[in-house]
PDB file of C-alpha atoms in Angstrom:
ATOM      1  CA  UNK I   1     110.490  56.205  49.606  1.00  0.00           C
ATOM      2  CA  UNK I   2     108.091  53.836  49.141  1.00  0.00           C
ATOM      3  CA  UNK I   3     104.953  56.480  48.592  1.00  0.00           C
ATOM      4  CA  UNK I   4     107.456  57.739  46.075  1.00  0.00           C
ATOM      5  CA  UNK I   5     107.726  54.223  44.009  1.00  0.00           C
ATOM      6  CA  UNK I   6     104.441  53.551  44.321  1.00  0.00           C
ATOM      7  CA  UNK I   7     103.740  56.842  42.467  1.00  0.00           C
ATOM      8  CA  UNK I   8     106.012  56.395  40.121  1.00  0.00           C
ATOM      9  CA  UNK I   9     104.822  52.821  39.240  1.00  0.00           C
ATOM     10  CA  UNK I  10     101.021  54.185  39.273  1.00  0.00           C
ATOM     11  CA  UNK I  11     102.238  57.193  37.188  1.00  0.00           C
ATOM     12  CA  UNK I  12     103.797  54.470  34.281  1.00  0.00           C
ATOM     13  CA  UNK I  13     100.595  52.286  34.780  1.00  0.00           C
ATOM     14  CA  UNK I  14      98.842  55.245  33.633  1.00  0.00           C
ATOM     15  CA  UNK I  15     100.825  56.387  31.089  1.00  0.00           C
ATOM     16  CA  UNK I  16     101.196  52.995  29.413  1.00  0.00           C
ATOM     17  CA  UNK I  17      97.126  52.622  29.396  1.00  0.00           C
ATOM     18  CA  UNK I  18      96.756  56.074  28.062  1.00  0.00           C
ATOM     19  CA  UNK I  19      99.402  55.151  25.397  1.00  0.00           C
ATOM     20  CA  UNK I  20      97.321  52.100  24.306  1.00  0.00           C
ATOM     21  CA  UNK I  21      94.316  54.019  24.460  1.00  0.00           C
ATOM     22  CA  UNK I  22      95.865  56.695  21.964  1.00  0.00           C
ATOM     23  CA  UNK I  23      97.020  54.115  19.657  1.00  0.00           C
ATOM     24  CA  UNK I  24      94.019  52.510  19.210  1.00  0.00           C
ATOM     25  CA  UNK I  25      92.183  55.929  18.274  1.00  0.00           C
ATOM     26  CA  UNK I  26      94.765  56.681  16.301  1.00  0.00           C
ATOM     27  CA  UNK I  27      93.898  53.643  14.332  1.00  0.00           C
ATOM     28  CA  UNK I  28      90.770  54.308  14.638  1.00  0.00           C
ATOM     29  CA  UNK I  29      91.072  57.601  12.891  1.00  0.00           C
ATOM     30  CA  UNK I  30      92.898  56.222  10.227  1.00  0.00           C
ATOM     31  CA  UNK I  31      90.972  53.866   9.823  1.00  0.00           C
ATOM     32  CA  UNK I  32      87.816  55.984   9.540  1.00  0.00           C
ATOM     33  CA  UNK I  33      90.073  58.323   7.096  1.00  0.00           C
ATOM     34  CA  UNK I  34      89.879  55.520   5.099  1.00  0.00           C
ATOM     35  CA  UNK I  35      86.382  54.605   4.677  1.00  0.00           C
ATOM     36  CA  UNK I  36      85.550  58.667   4.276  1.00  0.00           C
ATOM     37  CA  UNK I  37      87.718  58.393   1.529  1.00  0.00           C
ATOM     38  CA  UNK I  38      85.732  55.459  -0.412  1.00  0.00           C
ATOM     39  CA  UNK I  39      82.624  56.808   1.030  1.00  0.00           C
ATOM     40  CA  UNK I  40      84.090  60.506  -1.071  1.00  0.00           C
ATOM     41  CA  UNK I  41      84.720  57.845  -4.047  1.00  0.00           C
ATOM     42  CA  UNK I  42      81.620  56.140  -3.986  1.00  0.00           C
ATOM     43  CA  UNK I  43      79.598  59.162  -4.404  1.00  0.00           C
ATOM     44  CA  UNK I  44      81.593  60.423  -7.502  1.00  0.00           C
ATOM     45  CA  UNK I  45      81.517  56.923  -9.168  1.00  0.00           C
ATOM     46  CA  UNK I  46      77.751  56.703  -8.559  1.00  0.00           C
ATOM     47  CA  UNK I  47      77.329  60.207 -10.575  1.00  0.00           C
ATOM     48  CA  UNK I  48      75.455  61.809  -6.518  1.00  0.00           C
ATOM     49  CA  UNK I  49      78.043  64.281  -7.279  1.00  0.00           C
ATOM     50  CA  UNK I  50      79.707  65.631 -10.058  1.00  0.00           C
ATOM     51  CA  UNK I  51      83.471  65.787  -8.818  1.00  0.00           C
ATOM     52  CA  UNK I  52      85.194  63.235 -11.691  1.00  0.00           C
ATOM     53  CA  UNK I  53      88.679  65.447 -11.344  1.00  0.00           C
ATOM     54  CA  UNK I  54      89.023  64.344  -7.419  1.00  0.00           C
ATOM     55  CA  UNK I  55      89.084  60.761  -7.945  1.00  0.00           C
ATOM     56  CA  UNK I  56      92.679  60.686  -9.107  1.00  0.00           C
ATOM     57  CA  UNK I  57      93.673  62.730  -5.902  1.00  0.00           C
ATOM     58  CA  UNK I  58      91.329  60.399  -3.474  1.00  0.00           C
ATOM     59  CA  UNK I  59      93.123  57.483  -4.802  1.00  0.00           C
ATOM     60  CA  UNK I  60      96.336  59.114  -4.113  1.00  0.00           C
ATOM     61  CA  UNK I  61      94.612  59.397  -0.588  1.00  0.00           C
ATOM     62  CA  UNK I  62      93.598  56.560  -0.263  1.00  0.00           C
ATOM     63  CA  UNK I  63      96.790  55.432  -1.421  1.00  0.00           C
ATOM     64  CA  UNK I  64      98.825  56.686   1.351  1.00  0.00           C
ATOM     65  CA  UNK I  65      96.320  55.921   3.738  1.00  0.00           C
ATOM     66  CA  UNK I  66      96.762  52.265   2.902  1.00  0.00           C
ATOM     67  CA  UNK I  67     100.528  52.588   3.619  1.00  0.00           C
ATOM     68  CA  UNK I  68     100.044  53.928   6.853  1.00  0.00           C
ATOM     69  CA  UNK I  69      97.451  51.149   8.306  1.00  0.00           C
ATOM     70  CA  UNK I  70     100.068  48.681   7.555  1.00  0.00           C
ATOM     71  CA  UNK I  71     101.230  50.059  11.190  1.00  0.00           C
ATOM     72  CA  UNK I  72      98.387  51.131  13.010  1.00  0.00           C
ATOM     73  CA  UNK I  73      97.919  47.865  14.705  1.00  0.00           C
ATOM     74  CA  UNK I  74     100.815  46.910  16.640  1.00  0.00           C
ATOM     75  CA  UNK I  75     101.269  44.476  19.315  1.00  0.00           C
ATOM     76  CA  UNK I  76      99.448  46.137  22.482  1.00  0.00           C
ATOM     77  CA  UNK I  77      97.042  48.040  20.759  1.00  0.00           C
ATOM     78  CA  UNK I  78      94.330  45.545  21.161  1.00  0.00           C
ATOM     79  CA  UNK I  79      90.823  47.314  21.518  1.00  0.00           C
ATOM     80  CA  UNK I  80      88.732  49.297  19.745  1.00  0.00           C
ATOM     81  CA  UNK I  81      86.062  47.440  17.036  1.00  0.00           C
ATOM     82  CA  UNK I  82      89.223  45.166  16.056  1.00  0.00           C
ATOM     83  CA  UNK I  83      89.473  41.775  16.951  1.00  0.00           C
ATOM     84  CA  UNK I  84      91.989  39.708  19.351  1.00  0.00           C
ATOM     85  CA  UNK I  85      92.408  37.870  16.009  1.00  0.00           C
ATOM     86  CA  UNK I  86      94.782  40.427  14.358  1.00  0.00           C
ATOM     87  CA  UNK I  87      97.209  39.940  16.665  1.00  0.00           C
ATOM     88  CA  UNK I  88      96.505  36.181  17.181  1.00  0.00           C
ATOM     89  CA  UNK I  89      97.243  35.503  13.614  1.00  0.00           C
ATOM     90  CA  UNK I  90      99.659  38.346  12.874  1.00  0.00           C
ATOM     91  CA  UNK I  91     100.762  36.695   9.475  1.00  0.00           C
ATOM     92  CA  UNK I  92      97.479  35.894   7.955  1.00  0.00           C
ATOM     93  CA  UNK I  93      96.281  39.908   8.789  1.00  0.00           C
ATOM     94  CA  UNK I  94      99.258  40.863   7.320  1.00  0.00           C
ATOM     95  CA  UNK I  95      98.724  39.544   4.313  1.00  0.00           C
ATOM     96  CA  UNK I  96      95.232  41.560   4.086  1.00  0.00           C
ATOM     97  CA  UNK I  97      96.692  44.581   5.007  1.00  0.00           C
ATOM     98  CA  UNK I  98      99.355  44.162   2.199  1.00  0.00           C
ATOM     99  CA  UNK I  99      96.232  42.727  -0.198  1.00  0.00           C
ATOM    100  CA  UNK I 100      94.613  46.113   0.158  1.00  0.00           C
ATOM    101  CA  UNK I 101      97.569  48.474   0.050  1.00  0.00           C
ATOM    102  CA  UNK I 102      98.140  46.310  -3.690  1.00  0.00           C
ATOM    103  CA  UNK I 103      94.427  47.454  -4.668  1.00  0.00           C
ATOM    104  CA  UNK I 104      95.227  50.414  -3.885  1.00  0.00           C
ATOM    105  CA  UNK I 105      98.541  51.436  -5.137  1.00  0.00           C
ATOM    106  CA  UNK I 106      96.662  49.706  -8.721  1.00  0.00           C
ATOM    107  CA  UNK I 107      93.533  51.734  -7.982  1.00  0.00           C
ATOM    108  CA  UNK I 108      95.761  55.124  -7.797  1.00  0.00           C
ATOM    109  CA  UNK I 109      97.101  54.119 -11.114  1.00  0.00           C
ATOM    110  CA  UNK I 110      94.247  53.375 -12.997  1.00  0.00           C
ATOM    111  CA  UNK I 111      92.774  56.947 -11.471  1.00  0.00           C
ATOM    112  CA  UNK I 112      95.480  58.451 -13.051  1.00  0.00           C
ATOM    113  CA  UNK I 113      94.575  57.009 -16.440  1.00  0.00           C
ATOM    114  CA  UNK I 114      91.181  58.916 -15.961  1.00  0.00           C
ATOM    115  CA  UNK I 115      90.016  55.287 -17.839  1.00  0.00           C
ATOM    116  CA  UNK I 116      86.868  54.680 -15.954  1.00  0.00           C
ATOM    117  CA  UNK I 117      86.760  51.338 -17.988  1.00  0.00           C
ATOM    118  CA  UNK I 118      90.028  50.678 -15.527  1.00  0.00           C
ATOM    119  CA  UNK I 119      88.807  53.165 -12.639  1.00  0.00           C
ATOM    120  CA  UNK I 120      85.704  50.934 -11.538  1.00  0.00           C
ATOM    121  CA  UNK I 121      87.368  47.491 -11.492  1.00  0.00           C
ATOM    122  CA  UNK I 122      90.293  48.980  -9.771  1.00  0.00           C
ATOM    123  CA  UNK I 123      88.031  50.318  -7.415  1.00  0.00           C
ATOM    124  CA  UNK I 124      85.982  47.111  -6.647  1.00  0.00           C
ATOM    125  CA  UNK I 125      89.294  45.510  -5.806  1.00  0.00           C
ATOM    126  CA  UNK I 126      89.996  48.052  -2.975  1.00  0.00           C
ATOM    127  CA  UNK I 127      86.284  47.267  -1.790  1.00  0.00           C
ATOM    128  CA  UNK I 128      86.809  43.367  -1.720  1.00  0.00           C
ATOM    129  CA  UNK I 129      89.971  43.976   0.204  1.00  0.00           C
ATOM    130  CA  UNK I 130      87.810  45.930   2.664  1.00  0.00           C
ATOM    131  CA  UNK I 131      85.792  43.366   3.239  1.00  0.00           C
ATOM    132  CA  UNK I 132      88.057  40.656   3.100  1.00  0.00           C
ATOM    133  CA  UNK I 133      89.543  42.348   6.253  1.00  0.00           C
ATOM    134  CA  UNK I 134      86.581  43.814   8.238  1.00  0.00           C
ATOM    135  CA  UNK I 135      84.394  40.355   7.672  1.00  0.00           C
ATOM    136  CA  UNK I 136      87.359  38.375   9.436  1.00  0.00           C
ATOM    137  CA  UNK I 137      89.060  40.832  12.052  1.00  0.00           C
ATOM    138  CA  UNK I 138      86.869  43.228  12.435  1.00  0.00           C
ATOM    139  CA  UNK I 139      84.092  43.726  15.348  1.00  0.00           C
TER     140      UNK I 139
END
């Protein structure tokens, strides 16, 4: 009996590190969805490619992505190139997180205008939400 709980217990040990260990490339992944996406945008706006008719769909993208990494990080997912300060000062991350989903629900608008006077300001506030974010809690 006890071979048997001490298998079990090892067997949830395991589990719950490979869980954590998922999450946090999970996040990862979305997270790197995220920069391929403005990396994608960054090109177009540049002019290195001529693809002016995706930037309304990348900021629909980019969009969505922004409403998903409001809960890639939860409690337990520490790791990764993010630091213990996320989840030491849940509240003020938070409010980054909901800074750049703003820029970029605004930034899919504006994309939809096809206004580039709009598009690149719009844009440049996703960026400085980006780095508002990585410069404080990220590795």
């Amino acid at each position: 009996m006890r071979r048997f709980i001490a298998f079990a217990l090892a067997t949830l040990m395991s589990l719950a590190v490979t869980a954590d260990e998922d999450q946090v490339e999970y996040r990862q992944e979305v997270m790197s969805a995220i920069g391929g996406t403005m990396g994608a945008l960054a090109k177009i706006l540049r002019q290195e490619v001529d693809r002016p008719n995706d930037i309304a769909p990348l900021a629909g993208a980019l969009a969505e992505l922004a409403e998903t990494a409001q809960s890639v990080f939860p409690e337990g997912s520490e790791g990764g190139d993010a630091l213990p300060e996320i989840w030491e000062e849940p509240d003020d991350f938070a409010e980054r997180l909901t800074t750049f989903k703003e820029a970029a629900l605004a930034f899919r608008e504006a994309a939809s205008s096809g206004d580039m006077a709009q598009i690149g300001p719009a844009v440049g506030e996703v960026g400085q939400a980006c780095r508002g974010c990585h410069t404080r809690f990220r590795e």
